[in-house]
Short mmCIF file of C-alpha atoms in Angstrom, two decimals:
data_model
loop_
_atom_site.label_atom_id
_atom_site.label_comp_id
_atom_site.label_asym_id
_atom_site.label_seq_id
_atom_site.Cartn_x
_atom_site.Cartn_y
_atom_site.Cartn_z
CA UNK F 1 -1.86 6.46 19.77
CA UNK F 2 1.08 4.70 20.12
CA UNK F 3 2.54 2.87 17.44
CA UNK F 4 5.38 0.47 16.65
CA UNK F 5 7.59 -1.05 14.04
CA UNK F 6 9.74 -4.12 14.84
CA UNK F 7 13.27 -4.55 13.20
CA UNK F 8 15.99 -7.90 14.28
CA UNK F 9 18.68 -7.09 14.64
CA UNK F 10 22.30 -8.56 15.25
CA UNK F 11 23.16 -12.34 14.82
CA UNK F 12 20.47 -13.08 17.43
CA UNK F 13 17.79 -11.60 15.83
CA UNK F 14 16.51 -9.40 18.78
CA UNK F 15 13.64 -7.53 18.06
CA UNK F 16 14.34 -4.08 18.30
CA UNK F 17 11.28 -2.18 18.45
CA UNK F 18 10.54 1.77 17.03
CA UNK F 19 7.74 3.53 19.07
CA UNK F 20 6.65 6.24 18.58
CA UNK F 21 3.46 8.57 19.19
CA UNK F 22 1.34 9.27 16.17
CA UNK F 23 0.22 12.35 17.15
CA UNK F 24 3.99 13.83 17.09
CA UNK F 25 6.10 11.34 15.77
CA UNK F 26 8.49 11.65 18.65
CA UNK F 27 10.11 8.12 18.75
CA UNK F 28 12.06 5.97 21.14
CA UNK F 29 14.11 2.81 20.29
CA UNK F 30 13.62 -0.31 22.12
CA UNK F 31 16.47 -2.35 22.61
CA UNK F 32 18.98 -1.26 19.93
CA UNK F 33 21.49 -4.17 19.94
CA UNK F 34 23.16 -3.30 16.57
CA UNK F 35 23.03 -2.68 13.14
CA UNK F 36 22.52 1.11 13.33
CA UNK F 37 22.49 2.08 9.93
CA UNK F 38 19.87 -0.10 9.25
CA UNK F 39 17.15 1.10 12.61
CA UNK F 40 18.12 5.09 11.89
CA UNK F 41 17.24 4.11 7.80
CA UNK F 42 14.13 2.53 9.23
CA UNK F 43 13.65 5.35 11.72
CA UNK F 44 13.95 8.18 8.31
CA UNK F 45 11.38 5.91 6.51
CA UNK F 46 8.72 6.34 8.86
CA UNK F 47 9.14 9.48 9.35
CA UNK F 48 9.59 9.63 12.92
CA UNK F 49 11.66 11.78 15.43
CA UNK F 50 14.23 9.67 17.45
CA UNK F 51 14.55 11.04 21.09
CA UNK F 52 15.16 8.25 23.83
CA UNK F 53 16.67 5.08 23.73
CA UNK F 54 14.78 2.31 25.82
CA UNK F 55 16.57 -0.13 27.52
CA UNK F 56 14.51 -3.45 28.67
CA UNK F 57 18.20 -5.18 29.97
CA UNK F 58 21.80 -4.95 29.08
CA UNK F 59 22.89 -8.59 27.39
CA UNK F 60 24.78 -7.74 24.02
CA UNK F 61 22.17 -8.52 21.71
CA UNK F 62 19.70 -5.85 23.57
CA UNK F 63 22.28 -2.75 24.39
CA UNK F 64 25.26 -3.56 22.41
CA UNK F 65 24.74 -0.16 20.26
CA UNK F 66 23.45 1.83 22.62
CA UNK F 67 26.32 3.80 23.49
CA UNK F 68 26.90 4.45 20.19
CA UNK F 69 23.74 5.68 19.36
CA UNK F 70 23.04 7.74 22.60
CA UNK F 71 26.94 9.25 21.26
CA UNK F 72 25.91 10.26 17.76
CA UNK F 73 22.79 11.22 17.77
CA UNK F 74 22.65 12.97 21.00
CA UNK F 75 19.69 10.41 22.86
CA UNK F 76 19.18 9.52 26.45
CA UNK F 77 19.65 6.15 27.71
CA UNK F 78 16.35 5.44 30.19
CA UNK F 79 16.71 2.05 31.64
CA UNK F 80 17.49 -0.82 32.38
CA UNK F 81 17.06 -1.30 36.55
CA UNK F 82 20.44 -0.90 38.55
CA UNK F 83 20.21 -4.49 38.93
CA UNK F 84 21.49 -4.73 35.34
CA UNK F 85 24.78 -2.40 36.02
CA UNK F 86 27.26 -5.77 35.84
CA UNK F 87 25.88 -6.45 32.77
CA UNK F 88 26.23 -2.91 31.26
CA UNK F 89 29.93 -3.11 32.66
CA UNK F 90 30.97 -6.37 30.93
CA UNK F 91 29.39 -5.57 27.50
CA UNK F 92 32.98 -4.93 26.12
CA UNK F 93 33.11 -8.82 27.13
CA UNK F 94 29.96 -9.87 26.35
CA UNK F 95 30.88 -8.50 22.14
CA UNK F 96 34.11 -10.31 22.07
CA UNK F 97 32.60 -13.63 23.68
CA UNK F 98 29.77 -13.59 20.91
CA UNK F 99 31.60 -12.23 18.14
CA UNK F 100 29.61 -8.61 17.51
CA UNK F 101 31.21 -5.52 16.91
CA UNK F 102 32.86 -3.41 19.88
CA UNK F 103 30.54 -2.75 22.40
CA UNK F 104 31.00 0.03 24.81
CA UNK F 105 30.21 0.42 28.36
CA UNK F 106 27.83 3.80 29.91
CA UNK F 107 25.88 4.88 32.91
CA UNK F 108 21.96 5.02 31.66
CA UNK F 109 20.42 8.67 31.71
CA UNK F 110 17.99 7.28 34.35
CA UNK F 111 17.66 4.09 35.76
CA UNK F 112 14.07 2.69 36.03
CA UNK F 113 12.04 0.80 38.65
CA UNK F 114 8.99 -0.78 38.90
CA UNK F 115 5.85 1.80 38.78
CA UNK F 116 7.46 4.58 36.73
CA UNK F 117 6.45 6.09 33.84
CA UNK F 118 8.14 7.04 30.41
CA UNK F 119 6.61 9.28 27.94
CA UNK F 120 6.76 10.03 24.26
CA UNK F 121 4.50 12.99 22.91
CA UNK F 122 1.14 11.90 24.24
CA UNK F 123 1.79 8.67 24.38
CA UNK F 124 2.91 7.18 28.46
CA UNK F 125 3.72 4.10 29.02
CA UNK F 126 4.04 2.08 32.20
CA UNK F 127 7.46 0.22 33.57
CA UNK F 128 7.41 -2.97 35.22
CA UNK F 129 10.21 -4.61 36.86
CA UNK F 130 10.62 -7.98 36.08
CA UNK F 131 13.75 -9.74 37.05
CA UNK F 132 14.55 -13.40 36.45
CA UNK F 133 16.39 -13.26 33.23
CA UNK F 134 18.44 -10.49 34.31
CA UNK F 135 17.83 -8.90 37.88
CA UNK F 136 17.51 -5.48 36.27
CA UNK F 137 15.39 -6.75 33.58
CA UNK F 138 12.29 -4.02 32.88
CA UNK F 139 9.17 -3.88 30.53
CA UNK F 140 7.24 -1.47 28.84
CA UNK F 141 3.57 -1.23 28.82
CA UNK F 142 1.21 0.92 26.89
CA UNK F 143 -2.18 0.46 28.47
CA UNK F 144 -4.01 2.81 26.00
CA UNK F 145 -2.61 0.56 23.00
CA UNK F 146 -2.77 -2.69 24.67
CA UNK F 147 0.17 -4.05 23.74
CA UNK F 148 3.71 -4.42 26.31
CA UNK F 149 7.19 -4.77 25.23
CA UNK F 150 8.68 -7.36 27.29
CA UNK F 151 12.02 -8.24 26.21
CA UNK F 152 13.61 -11.77 27.26
CA UNK F 153 10.87 -12.04 29.83
CA UNK F 154 8.62 -14.37 28.12
CA UNK F 155 7.90 -15.36 24.66
CA UNK F 156 5.68 -16.74 22.11
CA UNK F 157 6.12 -20.79 23.61
CA UNK F 158 8.76 -20.58 26.27
CA UNK F 159 10.05 -17.47 28.99
CA UNK F 160 13.29 -16.10 29.08
CA UNK F 161 16.83 -18.32 30.02
CA UNK F 162 17.49 -18.37 34.14
CA UNK F 163 21.06 -19.77 33.44
CA UNK F 164 22.84 -16.61 33.14
CA UNK F 165 24.28 -14.89 36.00
CA UNK F 166 22.04 -13.19 38.02
CA UNK F 167 19.34 -15.36 36.76
CA UNK F 168 16.69 -16.67 38.88
CA UNK F 169 13.67 -19.22 37.40
CA UNK F 170 11.26 -19.24 40.26
CA UNK F 171 11.74 -14.81 40.25
CA UNK F 172 10.81 -15.11 36.35
CA UNK F 173 8.04 -16.96 36.87
CA UNK F 174 6.97 -14.86 39.75
CA UNK F 175 7.66 -11.91 37.44
CA UNK F 176 5.60 -13.07 34.62
CA UNK F 177 2.33 -14.30 36.51
CA UNK F 178 2.67 -10.97 38.97
CA UNK F 179 3.55 -8.36 36.82
CA UNK F 180 2.88 -9.47 33.42
CA UNK F 181 -0.75 -11.13 33.71
CA UNK F 182 -2.30 -8.96 35.66
CA UNK F 183 -2.23 -5.81 32.48
CA UNK F 184 -4.54 -8.36 30.95
CA UNK F 185 -5.18 -11.58 28.63
CA UNK F 186 -5.68 -8.90 25.57
CA UNK F 187 -2.23 -7.58 25.68
CA UNK F 188 -0.29 -8.27 22.84
CA UNK F 189 3.31 -8.84 23.40
CA UNK F 190 6.38 -7.72 21.63
CA UNK F 191 9.40 -10.49 22.41
CA UNK F 192 13.21 -10.00 22.55
CA UNK F 193 13.25 -12.94 19.82
CA UNK F 194 10.14 -14.55 17.68
CA UNK F 195 6.83 -13.82 16.76
CA UNK F 196 4.12 -11.54 19.11
CA UNK F 197 1.50 -13.16 21.23
CA UNK F 198 -0.82 -12.55 23.66
CA UNK F 199 -0.81 -12.62 27.52
CA UNK F 200 -4.13 -14.95 27.32
CA UNK F 201 -2.44 -17.21 24.54
CA UNK F 202 0.63 -17.81 27.02
CA UNK F 203 -1.54 -18.30 30.43
CA UNK F 204 -3.21 -21.35 28.19
CA UNK F 205 -0.97 -22.75 26.60
CA UNK F 206 2.73 -21.70 27.31
CA UNK F 207 4.72 -25.08 28.65
CA UNK F 208 6.63 -23.03 31.17
CA UNK F 209 3.99 -21.01 32.75
CA UNK F 210 -0.11 -22.01 31.02
CA UNK F 211 -2.28 -22.63 33.63
CA UNK F 212 -0.79 -20.26 35.96
#
């Protein structure tokens, strides 16, 4: 069974999740935006072995420490979609703009596309390309655990911003309604910021996508 532990990091309080296969203790870290010593200490406390870095998208608070973590721990960077290459290239500028520690560009070990899968031990998660917040945004979905790690696509009571370069409001709405909702109302999602919620709750009450 897939398990996870979420750690808010960076001044933006971005939800970085350590996910692992309970049988094998093989783990990935989703969106390591910063505070690597704290994240590595959490992984050690959980008794898991970090094997991969998974990225939903390449904004600084989600990807700012990915290159350093990959280099220091010898981990592959999986994702996002190629549409976020320009955000990866701009990581040093993003860091300077928002007062983050120096951040490095990188080339992902593997780009992700809609319909791909990623695997940890005995757990396989589905990948869905969900652009709109950024062009290359992806989400990770575990049908078995009924959990989705959605980055900044959807929040409890809100949706991702679309006023950044490459963002598009209607594209984001389409991604939510066509890529997320079919996963099921019972699915609990872990957003990039703030508390967890369910797709069913957001379909009923979210002012941006309620009733869709």
